[in-house]
Coordinates of C-alpha atoms in Angstrom, one line a residue:
M81 CA 27.4 0.1 -2.3
A82 CA 26.1 -1.3 0.9
S83 CA 27.6 -4.7 2.0
S84 CA 25.7 -7.9 1.2
G85 CA 24.0 -8.2 4.5
V86 CA 24.8 -8.6 8.2
K87 CA 23.9 -11.1 11.0
G88 CA 20.2 -11.3 11.3
D89 CA 19.3 -10.6 7.6
S90 CA 20.9 -12.0 4.5
Y91 CA 19.8 -9.2 2.2
R92 CA 19.8 -5.9 4.1
S93 CA 22.7 -3.9 5.6
Y94 CA 22.3 -1.4 8.5
L95 CA 19.5 -3.3 10.1
H96 CA 21.2 -5.0 13.1
G97 CA 24.5 -4.7 14.9
E98 CA 26.5 -2.2 16.9
G99 CA 26.1 0.5 14.3
E100 CA 22.3 0.5 14.8
K101 CA 22.2 0.5 18.6
N102 CA 21.0 4.2 18.6
T103 CA 18.9 4.1 15.5
K104 CA 15.4 5.4 15.9
W105 CA 12.9 3.0 14.3
R106 CA 9.5 4.1 13.2
Y107 CA 7.8 1.2 15.1
G108 CA 10.2 1.0 18.0
A109 CA 12.4 -1.9 16.9
P110 CA 14.1 -3.1 13.7
P111 CA 11.5 -4.7 11.3
N112 CA 11.4 -8.5 11.0
Y113 CA 11.8 -9.6 7.4
G114 CA 11.6 -13.3 8.1
A115 CA 8.3 -13.9 6.3
V116 CA 9.1 -11.9 3.1
N117 CA 12.6 -13.4 2.9
K118 CA 11.0 -16.8 2.9
L119 CA 8.6 -15.7 0.1
F120 CA 11.5 -14.3 -1.8
E121 CA 13.6 -17.4 -1.5
E122 CA 10.7 -19.8 -2.5
L123 CA 9.5 -17.9 -5.5
S124 CA 12.1 -15.6 -6.9
R125 CA 12.8 -16.0 -10.6
K126 CA 16.4 -15.2 -10.4
I127 CA 19.2 -16.5 -8.2
W128 CA 22.2 -14.3 -8.6
P129 CA 25.7 -15.5 -8.0
P130 CA 27.2 -14.3 -4.7
G131 CA 29.2 -11.1 -5.1
S132 CA 27.7 -10.4 -8.6
L133 CA 26.7 -7.0 -9.6
E134 CA 23.1 -8.1 -9.7
E135 CA 23.1 -9.4 -6.1
Q136 CA 24.8 -6.2 -4.9
V137 CA 22.2 -4.1 -6.6
Q138 CA 19.4 -6.2 -5.2
N139 CA 20.8 -6.0 -1.7
L140 CA 21.3 -2.2 -2.1
V141 CA 17.7 -1.7 -3.1
K142 CA 16.4 -3.8 -0.3
T143 CA 18.5 -1.8 2.2
W144 CA 17.4 1.5 0.7
E145 CA 13.7 0.4 1.0
M146 CA 14.2 -0.7 4.6
E147 CA 15.7 2.5 5.7
M148 CA 13.2 4.7 3.8
F149 CA 10.3 2.8 5.4
H150 CA 11.5 2.2 8.9
K151 CA 14.2 4.8 10.0
T152 CA 12.9 8.2 11.1
R153 CA 16.1 10.3 11.5
D154 CA 18.4 11.6 8.7
E155 CA 21.5 10.7 10.8
D156 CA 20.4 7.0 10.8
F157 CA 20.5 6.7 7.0
K158 CA 23.6 4.9 5.8
A159 CA 22.8 3.7 2.3
S160 CA 21.7 7.2 1.2
D161 CA 23.0 10.8 1.7
P162 CA 19.9 12.7 3.1
K163 CA 21.4 16.1 2.3
K164 CA 21.8 15.2 -1.4
Y165 CA 19.0 12.7 -1.9
T166 CA 16.2 13.3 -4.4
F167 CA 13.3 11.2 -5.5
S168 CA 11.0 11.2 -8.5
L169 CA 8.2 9.0 -9.8
N170 CA 7.3 8.5 -13.5
G171 CA 9.2 11.6 -14.7
R172 CA 7.6 14.0 -12.0
K173 CA 9.7 16.8 -10.5
A174 CA 12.3 15.5 -8.2
V175 CA 11.8 16.1 -4.5
S176 CA 14.0 16.1 -1.5
L177 CA 13.8 13.7 1.4
E178 CA 11.9 16.2 3.5
E179 CA 9.5 16.9 0.6
K180 CA 9.1 13.2 0.1
R181 CA 8.1 12.9 3.8
K182 CA 5.5 15.6 3.2
L183 CA 4.0 13.5 0.5
G184 CA 3.3 10.8 3.1
G185 CA 6.5 8.8 2.7
G186 CA 6.7 5.1 2.2
Y187 CA 3.9 3.8 -0.1
N188 CA 2.4 7.2 -0.5
S189 CA 5.4 8.7 -2.2
L190 CA 5.4 5.7 -4.6
L191 CA 1.7 5.9 -5.4
Q192 CA 1.4 9.5 -6.4
T193 CA -1.2 10.1 -9.2
S194 CA -2.7 12.9 -11.2
L195 CA -6.2 11.1 -11.3
P196 CA -9.0 13.2 -10.1
D197 CA -10.1 12.4 -6.5
E198 CA -13.2 10.5 -7.5
F199 CA -11.2 8.0 -9.6
R200 CA -8.6 7.2 -6.9
C201 CA -9.2 3.8 -5.5
Y202 CA -6.2 4.5 -3.3
N203 CA -5.7 8.2 -2.5
P204 CA -2.2 9.0 -1.1
A205 CA -3.3 12.5 -0.3
E206 CA -5.7 11.1 2.3
E207 CA -3.2 8.6 3.9
T208 CA -0.5 8.9 6.5
V209 CA 2.7 7.0 6.5
D210 CA 1.3 4.7 9.1
S211 CA -2.2 4.2 7.6
A212 CA -0.6 3.4 4.2
H213 CA 1.8 0.9 5.8
R214 CA -1.0 -0.7 7.8
A215 CA -3.2 -1.0 4.6
F216 CA -0.4 -2.9 2.7
T217 CA 0.9 -5.0 5.5
T218 CA -2.7 -6.1 6.1
A219 CA -3.2 -7.0 2.5
F220 CA 0.2 -8.8 2.3
P221 CA 0.8 -10.5 5.6
R222 CA 3.6 -12.5 4.1
G223 CA 5.2 -9.4 2.8
F224 CA 5.7 -7.9 -0.7
A225 CA 8.8 -9.4 -2.0
L226 CA 11.3 -7.7 -4.3
E227 CA 13.8 -9.1 -6.8
I228 CA 16.0 -7.5 -9.4
L229 CA 15.3 -9.1 -12.9
H230 CA 18.1 -7.3 -14.8
V231 CA 20.8 -4.7 -14.2
Y232 CA 21.5 -2.6 -17.3
S233 CA 24.3 -0.6 -15.9
G234 CA 26.4 -0.6 -12.7
P235 CA 27.4 2.3 -10.4
P236 CA 27.6 5.2 -10.2
L237 CA 24.4 5.2 -12.3
I238 CA 22.5 1.9 -11.7
V239 CA 19.7 1.1 -14.1
Y240 CA 17.6 -2.0 -13.3
K241 CA 14.3 -3.8 -13.9
F242 CA 12.4 -5.1 -10.9
R243 CA 9.6 -7.3 -9.8
H244 CA 7.6 -6.9 -6.6
W245 CA 5.1 -9.6 -5.7
G246 CA 2.9 -10.8 -2.8
Y247 CA -0.2 -12.8 -2.0
M248 CA -3.4 -10.9 -1.1
D249 CA -4.2 -13.0 2.0
G250 CA -5.7 -10.0 3.8
P251 CA -8.3 -7.3 2.9
F252 CA -7.5 -4.0 1.3
K253 CA -9.5 -0.8 1.5
G254 CA -12.9 -2.5 1.8
H255 CA -12.0 -5.4 -0.6
A256 CA -11.9 -9.0 0.7
P257 CA -8.7 -11.1 0.3
T258 CA -8.4 -13.2 -2.8
G259 CA -5.4 -15.3 -2.0
E260 CA -4.1 -14.5 -5.4
K261 CA -0.6 -13.4 -6.4
V262 CA -0.3 -9.6 -7.1
E263 CA 2.7 -8.5 -9.2
L264 CA 4.3 -5.2 -10.1
F265 CA 7.1 -4.7 -12.7
G266 CA 9.0 -1.6 -13.3
M267 CA 12.3 0.2 -13.9
A268 CA 14.4 2.3 -11.7
N269 CA 17.6 4.5 -11.7
F270 CA 19.8 4.9 -8.6
E271 CA 22.7 7.3 -8.7
L272 CA 25.5 7.0 -6.3
D273 CA 28.1 9.5 -5.2
E274 CA 31.8 9.1 -4.8
H275 CA 31.3 7.5 -1.4
G276 CA 28.8 4.9 -2.7
K277 CA 25.8 6.7 -1.2
I278 CA 22.5 6.9 -3.0
V279 CA 21.8 10.5 -4.0
K280 CA 19.2 10.2 -6.7
V281 CA 16.3 7.8 -7.3
E282 CA 13.9 7.6 -10.1
F283 CA 11.1 5.0 -10.4
F284 CA 9.0 4.2 -13.4
F285 CA 6.0 1.8 -13.1
D286 CA 2.2 1.7 -13.4
R287 CA 0.6 1.9 -10.0
G288 CA -2.6 0.4 -11.5
E289 CA -0.8 -2.9 -12.0
L290 CA -0.5 -3.1 -8.2
L291 CA -3.8 -1.6 -7.2
G292 CA -5.9 -3.5 -9.8
G293 CA -4.8 -6.8 -8.2
L294 CA -5.9 -5.5 -4.8
L295 CA -9.4 -4.6 -5.9
K296 CA -10.6 -7.9 -7.2
G297 CA -12.1 -9.1 -3.9
A298 CA -15.7 -8.6 -3.0
S299 CA -16.5 -5.2 -1.3
F300 CA -17.4 -5.1 2.4
D301 CA -17.3 -2.6 5.3
S302 CA -13.6 -2.2 6.0
S303 CA -13.8 -0.3 9.3
S304 CA -13.8 -3.4 11.5
K305 CA -12.4 -6.3 9.6
E306 CA -9.2 -4.5 8.4
A307 CA -8.5 -3.2 12.0
A308 CA -8.8 -6.8 13.3
L309 CA -6.4 -8.2 10.9
A310 CA -3.9 -5.4 10.8
C311 CA -0.4 -6.4 12.2
P312 CA 0.4 -4.1 15.2
F313 CA 4.1 -4.3 14.5
L314 CA 3.8 -3.2 10.8
R315 CA 6.7 -5.3 9.9
S316 CA 7.8 -6.4 6.4
T317 CA 7.5 -4.7 3.0
G318 CA 10.0 -6.0 0.4

């Protein structure tokens, strides 16, 4: 598994250092996770012992998430093997990394739905990787923190329960900020190959648990307000 962090971030490998000097970052530079790390450290429910399986899995998932959201070239992925990698959501057919990108990558691949268009409060088919990232980083300016609540089995097949949370301090898709905590719970499977690289990812969660918390605020014309509050650097996620 990925090492337990490098200089510059306590939880994510392959973010800084000599090995990343030629990495192509989606927004021109490595993301800054300072705000979301602070949120995680202040409000996480679990503090795993250094070197424990739970801590290693937590750091691996954070590293995987960072690379998937912020690196654009296959050759820059170090936690996963892009040639073998597959992803599936809630039992759907597994897709390759390239097919995942065609779904819109990032949040869009994680928010796929079979709902008819008229019932989609968030429609991943209409979003790009950049518009989706902008929408969520605007809603969660302090980030959307991630913690591992339980690890049921270790590598090569990692099965774990997770919690994502953040505070809706910004607007989302025409809904005013509420300042309330929004949480998402779920399960995931990560399969590693003989080299410790992630080759298969399966997520299981209810997207309505996330989106429901983002739709509580009063409705307004989103065209100007969200643009004004959006972070131009599109930094932290989890």
